[in-house]
mmCIF file with all atom_site columns, C-alpha atoms in Angstrom:
data_model
loop_
_atom_site.group_PDB
_atom_site.id
_atom_site.type_symbol
_atom_site.label_atom_id
_atom_site.label_alt_id
_atom_site.label_comp_id
_atom_site.label_asym_id
_atom_site.label_entity_id
_atom_site.label_seq_id
_atom_site.pdbx_PDB_ins_code
_atom_site.Cartn_x
_atom_site.Cartn_y
_atom_site.Cartn_z
_atom_site.occupancy
_atom_site.B_iso_or_equiv
_atom_site.pdbx_formal_charge
_atom_site.auth_seq_id
_atom_site.auth_comp_id
_atom_site.auth_asym_id
_atom_site.auth_atom_id
_atom_site.pdbx_PDB_model_num
ATOM 1   C CA . MET A 1 1   ? 96.458  117.065 79.327  1.00 62.00 ? 1   MET A CA 1
ATOM 2   C CA . THR A 1 2   ? 99.175  114.452 79.839  1.00 71.00 ? 2   THR A CA 1
ATOM 3   C CA . PRO A 1 3   ? 98.849  112.470 83.075  1.00 78.00 ? 3   PRO A CA 1
ATOM 4   C CA . HIS A 1 4   ? 101.591 113.008 85.656  1.00 87.00 ? 4   HIS A CA 1
ATOM 5   C CA . PRO A 1 5   ? 104.279 110.270 85.569  1.00 91.00 ? 5   PRO A CA 1
ATOM 6   C CA . LEU A 1 6   ? 103.289 109.344 89.120  1.00 95.00 ? 6   LEU A CA 1
ATOM 7   C CA . ARG A 1 7   ? 99.951  108.027 87.834  1.00 91.00 ? 7   ARG A CA 1
ATOM 8   C CA . GLN A 1 8   ? 101.777 105.249 85.935  1.00 92.00 ? 8   GLN A CA 1
ATOM 9   C CA . ILE A 1 9   ? 104.010 104.540 88.940  1.00 95.00 ? 9   ILE A CA 1
ATOM 10  C CA . ILE A 1 10  ? 101.024 104.232 91.270  1.00 92.00 ? 10  ILE A CA 1
ATOM 11  C CA . GLU A 1 11  ? 99.201  102.040 88.729  1.00 91.00 ? 11  GLU A CA 1
ATOM 12  C CA . SER A 1 12  ? 102.296 99.790  88.673  1.00 94.00 ? 12  SER A CA 1
ATOM 13  C CA . CYS A 1 13  ? 102.335 99.688  92.487  1.00 92.00 ? 13  CYS A CA 1
ATOM 14  C CA . ASP A 1 14  ? 98.631  98.830  92.622  1.00 89.00 ? 14  ASP A CA 1
ATOM 15  C CA . HIS A 1 15  ? 99.149  96.035  90.085  1.00 91.00 ? 15  HIS A CA 1
ATOM 16  C CA . ALA A 1 16  ? 102.134 94.722  92.075  1.00 93.00 ? 16  ALA A CA 1
ATOM 17  C CA . ILE A 1 17  ? 100.031 94.685  95.275  1.00 90.00 ? 17  ILE A CA 1
ATOM 18  C CA . THR A 1 18  ? 97.173  92.902  93.519  1.00 88.00 ? 18  THR A CA 1
ATOM 19  C CA . THR A 1 19  ? 99.508  90.296  91.953  1.00 91.00 ? 19  THR A CA 1
ATOM 20  C CA . LYS A 1 20  ? 101.663 90.009  95.105  1.00 93.00 ? 20  LYS A CA 1
ATOM 21  C CA . ASN A 1 21  ? 104.820 90.978  93.186  1.00 95.00 ? 21  ASN A CA 1
ATOM 22  C CA . TYR A 1 22  ? 106.652 92.518  96.120  1.00 96.00 ? 22  TYR A CA 1
ATOM 23  C CA . ASP A 1 23  ? 110.011 92.818  94.324  1.00 96.00 ? 23  ASP A CA 1
ATOM 24  C CA . VAL A 1 24  ? 108.449 95.148  91.749  1.00 96.00 ? 24  VAL A CA 1
ATOM 25  C CA . LEU A 1 25  ? 106.535 96.982  94.480  1.00 97.00 ? 25  LEU A CA 1
ATOM 26  C CA . MET A 1 26  ? 109.625 97.631  96.606  1.00 97.00 ? 26  MET A CA 1
ATOM 27  C CA . ALA A 1 27  ? 111.454 99.150  93.614  1.00 97.00 ? 27  ALA A CA 1
ATOM 28  C CA . PHE A 1 28  ? 109.124 102.154 93.988  1.00 97.00 ? 28  PHE A CA 1
ATOM 29  C CA . TYR A 1 29  ? 109.867 102.765 97.692  1.00 98.00 ? 29  TYR A CA 1
ATOM 30  C CA . ALA A 1 30  ? 112.744 104.738 99.220  1.00 98.00 ? 30  ALA A CA 1
ATOM 31  C CA . GLU A 1 31  ? 114.903 102.920 101.771 1.00 97.00 ? 31  GLU A CA 1
ATOM 32  C CA . ASP A 1 32  ? 113.664 105.333 104.458 1.00 97.00 ? 32  ASP A CA 1
ATOM 33  C CA . ALA A 1 33  ? 109.975 105.167 103.480 1.00 98.00 ? 33  ALA A CA 1
ATOM 34  C CA . ALA A 1 34  ? 107.056 104.889 105.904 1.00 98.00 ? 34  ALA A CA 1
ATOM 35  C CA . LEU A 1 35  ? 103.781 102.996 105.410 1.00 97.00 ? 35  LEU A CA 1
ATOM 36  C CA . VAL A 1 36  ? 100.602 103.542 107.401 1.00 96.00 ? 36  VAL A CA 1
ATOM 37  C CA . VAL A 1 37  ? 99.446  99.941  107.868 1.00 94.00 ? 37  VAL A CA 1
ATOM 38  C CA . LYS A 1 38  ? 96.338  101.019 109.760 1.00 92.00 ? 38  LYS A CA 1
ATOM 39  C CA . PRO A 1 39  ? 95.460  103.939 112.012 1.00 92.00 ? 39  PRO A CA 1
ATOM 40  C CA . GLY A 1 40  ? 97.952  103.925 114.882 1.00 92.00 ? 40  GLY A CA 1
ATOM 41  C CA . MET A 1 41  ? 100.390 101.566 113.125 1.00 94.00 ? 41  MET A CA 1
ATOM 42  C CA . THR A 1 42  ? 103.175 102.810 110.862 1.00 97.00 ? 42  THR A CA 1
ATOM 43  C CA . VAL A 1 43  ? 106.177 100.807 109.685 1.00 97.00 ? 43  VAL A CA 1
ATOM 44  C CA . LYS A 1 44  ? 109.434 102.213 108.332 1.00 98.00 ? 44  LYS A CA 1
ATOM 45  C CA . GLY A 1 45  ? 112.014 100.811 105.953 1.00 97.00 ? 45  GLY A CA 1
ATOM 46  C CA . LYS A 1 46  ? 111.605 98.707  102.833 1.00 96.00 ? 46  LYS A CA 1
ATOM 47  C CA . GLU A 1 47  ? 111.882 95.305  104.528 1.00 96.00 ? 47  GLU A CA 1
ATOM 48  C CA . ASN A 1 48  ? 109.245 96.208  107.114 1.00 98.00 ? 48  ASN A CA 1
ATOM 49  C CA . ILE A 1 49  ? 107.018 97.616  104.372 1.00 98.00 ? 49  ILE A CA 1
ATOM 50  C CA . ARG A 1 50  ? 107.413 94.415  102.353 1.00 97.00 ? 50  ARG A CA 1
ATOM 51  C CA . SER A 1 51  ? 106.474 92.337  105.399 1.00 97.00 ? 51  SER A CA 1
ATOM 52  C CA . ALA A 1 52  ? 103.456 94.565  106.039 1.00 96.00 ? 52  ALA A CA 1
ATOM 53  C CA . PHE A 1 53  ? 102.188 94.144  102.474 1.00 94.00 ? 53  PHE A CA 1
ATOM 54  C CA . ILE A 1 54  ? 102.538 90.365  102.761 1.00 95.00 ? 54  ILE A CA 1
ATOM 55  C CA . ALA A 1 55  ? 100.571 90.422  106.041 1.00 95.00 ? 55  ALA A CA 1
ATOM 56  C CA . ILE A 1 56  ? 97.902  92.659  104.466 1.00 90.00 ? 56  ILE A CA 1
ATOM 57  C CA . SER A 1 57  ? 97.570  90.252  101.545 1.00 89.00 ? 57  SER A CA 1
ATOM 58  C CA . ASP A 1 58  ? 97.264  87.322  103.961 1.00 89.00 ? 58  ASP A CA 1
ATOM 59  C CA . TYR A 1 59  ? 94.585  89.200  105.920 1.00 87.00 ? 59  TYR A CA 1
ATOM 60  C CA . PHE A 1 60  ? 92.557  89.614  102.717 1.00 83.00 ? 60  PHE A CA 1
ATOM 61  C CA . GLN A 1 61  ? 93.053  85.936  101.787 1.00 81.00 ? 61  GLN A CA 1
ATOM 62  C CA . ASP A 1 62  ? 95.371  86.895  98.894  1.00 82.00 ? 62  ASP A CA 1
ATOM 63  C CA . GLN A 1 63  ? 92.376  88.442  97.110  1.00 85.00 ? 63  GLN A CA 1
ATOM 64  C CA . LEU A 1 64  ? 92.919  92.181  97.630  1.00 84.00 ? 64  LEU A CA 1
ATOM 65  C CA . ILE A 1 65  ? 92.501  94.217  94.439  1.00 87.00 ? 65  ILE A CA 1
ATOM 66  C CA . VAL A 1 66  ? 93.764  97.816  94.480  1.00 86.00 ? 66  VAL A CA 1
ATOM 67  C CA . GLU A 1 67  ? 92.939  100.446 91.858  1.00 83.00 ? 67  GLU A CA 1
ATOM 68  C CA . GLN A 1 68  ? 93.112  104.196 91.660  1.00 84.00 ? 68  GLN A CA 1
ATOM 69  C CA . GLY A 1 69  ? 90.540  106.805 90.776  1.00 87.00 ? 69  GLY A CA 1
ATOM 70  C CA . GLU A 1 70  ? 90.893  110.573 90.654  1.00 91.00 ? 70  GLU A CA 1
ATOM 71  C CA . MET A 1 71  ? 94.369  111.951 91.394  1.00 93.00 ? 71  MET A CA 1
ATOM 72  C CA . GLN A 1 72  ? 95.911  115.342 92.098  1.00 94.00 ? 72  GLN A CA 1
ATOM 73  C CA . VAL A 1 73  ? 99.693  115.844 92.192  1.00 95.00 ? 73  VAL A CA 1
ATOM 74  C CA . ILE A 1 74  ? 101.315 118.874 93.814  1.00 96.00 ? 74  ILE A CA 1
ATOM 75  C CA . GLU A 1 75  ? 105.066 119.206 93.233  1.00 95.00 ? 75  GLU A CA 1
ATOM 76  C CA . GLY A 1 76  ? 107.545 121.343 95.135  1.00 95.00 ? 76  GLY A CA 1
ATOM 77  C CA . GLY A 1 77  ? 111.153 121.148 96.274  1.00 95.00 ? 77  GLY A CA 1
ATOM 78  C CA . GLY A 1 78  ? 111.828 117.806 94.569  1.00 95.00 ? 78  GLY A CA 1
ATOM 79  C CA . ASN A 1 79  ? 108.841 116.201 96.277  1.00 97.00 ? 79  ASN A CA 1
ATOM 80  C CA . ALA A 1 80  ? 105.303 115.452 95.177  1.00 97.00 ? 80  ALA A CA 1
ATOM 81  C CA . LEU A 1 81  ? 102.186 115.196 97.303  1.00 97.00 ? 81  LEU A CA 1
ATOM 82  C CA . VAL A 1 82  ? 99.680  112.839 95.710  1.00 96.00 ? 82  VAL A CA 1
ATOM 83  C CA . ILE A 1 83  ? 96.061  113.056 96.808  1.00 96.00 ? 83  ILE A CA 1
ATOM 84  C CA . MET A 1 84  ? 93.952  110.382 95.229  1.00 94.00 ? 84  MET A CA 1
ATOM 85  C CA . GLU A 1 85  ? 91.046  108.049 95.419  1.00 93.00 ? 85  GLU A CA 1
ATOM 86  C CA . THR A 1 86  ? 92.106  104.478 96.147  1.00 87.00 ? 86  THR A CA 1
ATOM 87  C CA . VAL A 1 87  ? 89.567  101.744 95.458  1.00 87.00 ? 87  VAL A CA 1
ATOM 88  C CA . LEU A 1 88  ? 89.897  98.441  97.345  1.00 87.00 ? 88  LEU A CA 1
ATOM 89  C CA . ARG A 1 89  ? 88.039  95.224  96.581  1.00 87.00 ? 89  ARG A CA 1
ATOM 90  C CA . PHE A 1 90  ? 88.238  92.167  98.846  1.00 87.00 ? 90  PHE A CA 1
ATOM 91  C CA . PRO A 1 91  ? 86.193  89.153  99.988  1.00 82.00 ? 91  PRO A CA 1
ATOM 92  C CA . ASP A 1 92  ? 83.408  90.004  102.429 1.00 83.00 ? 92  ASP A CA 1
ATOM 93  C CA . GLY A 1 93  ? 83.567  86.638  104.215 1.00 80.00 ? 93  GLY A CA 1
ATOM 94  C CA . ARG A 1 94  ? 80.159  85.569  102.899 1.00 85.00 ? 94  ARG A CA 1
ATOM 95  C CA . GLY A 1 95  ? 81.145  84.682  99.335  1.00 84.00 ? 95  GLY A CA 1
ATOM 96  C CA . GLY A 1 96  ? 80.792  88.208  97.991  1.00 87.00 ? 96  GLY A CA 1
ATOM 97  C CA . ILE A 1 97  ? 83.107  91.128  97.356  1.00 88.00 ? 97  ILE A CA 1
ATOM 98  C CA . THR A 1 98  ? 83.308  94.367  99.330  1.00 88.00 ? 98  THR A CA 1
ATOM 99  C CA . GLU A 1 99  ? 84.363  97.560  97.578  1.00 88.00 ? 99  GLU A CA 1
ATOM 100 C CA . MET A 1 100 ? 85.552  100.585 99.511  1.00 89.00 ? 100 MET A CA 1
ATOM 101 C CA . SER A 1 101 ? 87.053  103.885 98.514  1.00 89.00 ? 101 SER A CA 1
ATOM 102 C CA . ARG A 1 102 ? 89.623  105.916 100.430 1.00 90.00 ? 102 ARG A CA 1
ATOM 103 C CA . ARG A 1 103 ? 91.103  109.341 99.814  1.00 93.00 ? 103 ARG A CA 1
ATOM 104 C CA . ALA A 1 104 ? 94.764  108.462 100.109 1.00 93.00 ? 104 ALA A CA 1
ATOM 105 C CA . THR A 1 105 ? 97.801  110.695 100.492 1.00 95.00 ? 105 THR A CA 1
ATOM 106 C CA . TYR A 1 106 ? 101.274 109.785 99.298  1.00 96.00 ? 106 TYR A CA 1
ATOM 107 C CA . VAL A 1 107 ? 104.583 111.624 99.235  1.00 98.00 ? 107 VAL A CA 1
ATOM 108 C CA . PHE A 1 108 ? 107.151 110.895 96.541  1.00 98.00 ? 108 PHE A CA 1
ATOM 109 C CA . ARG A 1 109 ? 110.716 112.181 96.293  1.00 98.00 ? 109 ARG A CA 1
ATOM 110 C CA . GLN A 1 110 ? 112.413 112.685 92.953  1.00 97.00 ? 110 GLN A CA 1
ATOM 111 C CA . GLU A 1 111 ? 115.888 111.172 93.012  1.00 96.00 ? 111 GLU A CA 1
ATOM 112 C CA . SER A 1 112 ? 118.902 112.702 91.237  1.00 95.00 ? 112 SER A CA 1
ATOM 113 C CA . ASP A 1 113 ? 118.487 110.142 88.420  1.00 96.00 ? 113 ASP A CA 1
ATOM 114 C CA . GLY A 1 114 ? 114.897 111.342 87.820  1.00 94.00 ? 114 GLY A CA 1
ATOM 115 C CA . ARG A 1 115 ? 113.127 108.343 89.432  1.00 96.00 ? 115 ARG A CA 1
ATOM 116 C CA . TRP A 1 116 ? 110.235 109.007 91.785  1.00 97.00 ? 116 TRP A CA 1
ATOM 117 C CA . LEU A 1 117 ? 110.313 106.978 95.021  1.00 98.00 ? 117 LEU A CA 1
ATOM 118 C CA . CYS A 1 118 ? 107.540 106.793 97.588  1.00 98.00 ? 118 CYS A CA 1
ATOM 119 C CA . THR A 1 119 ? 108.607 108.105 100.998 1.00 98.00 ? 119 THR A CA 1
ATOM 120 C CA . ILE A 1 120 ? 105.196 108.144 102.711 1.00 98.00 ? 120 ILE A CA 1
ATOM 121 C CA . ASP A 1 121 ? 102.353 105.771 101.844 1.00 96.00 ? 121 ASP A CA 1
ATOM 122 C CA . ASN A 1 122 ? 99.117  106.640 103.636 1.00 96.00 ? 122 ASN A CA 1
ATOM 123 C CA . SER A 1 123 ? 96.135  104.946 102.022 1.00 92.00 ? 123 SER A CA 1
ATOM 124 C CA . TYR A 1 124 ? 93.958  106.281 104.860 1.00 93.00 ? 124 TYR A CA 1
ATOM 125 C CA . GLY A 1 125 ? 94.657  109.910 103.960 1.00 91.00 ? 125 GLY A CA 1
ATOM 126 C CA . THR A 1 126 ? 93.117  112.522 106.205 1.00 89.00 ? 126 THR A CA 1
ATOM 127 C CA . SER A 1 127 ? 90.722  109.981 107.718 1.00 90.00 ? 127 SER A CA 1
ATOM 128 C CA . LEU A 1 128 ? 93.574  109.326 110.192 1.00 89.00 ? 128 LEU A CA 1
ATOM 129 C CA . LEU A 1 129 ? 92.334  112.498 111.858 1.00 88.00 ? 129 LEU A CA 1
ATOM 130 C CA . ASP A 1 130 ? 88.928  110.899 112.376 1.00 85.00 ? 130 ASP A CA 1
ATOM 131 C CA . THR A 1 131 ? 90.408  108.159 114.560 1.00 67.00 ? 131 THR A CA 1
ATOM 132 C CA . THR A 1 132 ? 92.451  110.684 116.546 1.00 57.00 ? 132 THR A CA 1
ATOM 133 C CA . ASN A 1 133 ? 89.493  112.985 117.133 1.00 51.00 ? 133 ASN A CA 1
ATOM 134 C CA . SER A 1 134 ? 87.222  110.146 118.236 1.00 50.00 ? 134 SER A CA 1
ATOM 135 C CA . SER A 1 135 ? 89.590  109.352 121.100 1.00 45.00 ? 135 SER A CA 1
ATOM 136 C CA . ARG A 1 136 ? 89.379  112.886 122.528 1.00 44.00 ? 136 ARG A CA 1
#
C-alpha cells in the first residue's frame, strides 16, 4: 500500500522543526492556519505560528527532535484529518534525553493546485479534553 502524500509532507515539517528551517515549515501552512501551542493557547496565522515554533525551539534549548509514528488519514470534502503518533525528544535538564509520544490531530486542506496545506496543527490531539475535564 502506497503511503498517503501527507506522510511525506508531515515528515518534511518534522524535519524543518528539528532543523529550525522555518521558511520550509511555513510553506506547508495555510495563511489562516491555527496551531495549538499548548492546552489553552492557540495562535492563528502564519507569522504567529512561525513565532510560536521559534519560542518552542528556544524552550527546548534548540534541541527538540520531532518524528512521526503510526498515521491514519481520512479525506473528505477537499480536507484531510490526520491522526498520528508524534514522537518528541528533548533534553531532560539533567544531561539526558526525554522521549514522549502524543496522539496528534491535524487538518489539511487541498488547494486548487493540488498542494496540501495544514489548517489546524494540534500535536496534543484529544488529550486537550483531559485538561478541560480536569478543570470541571
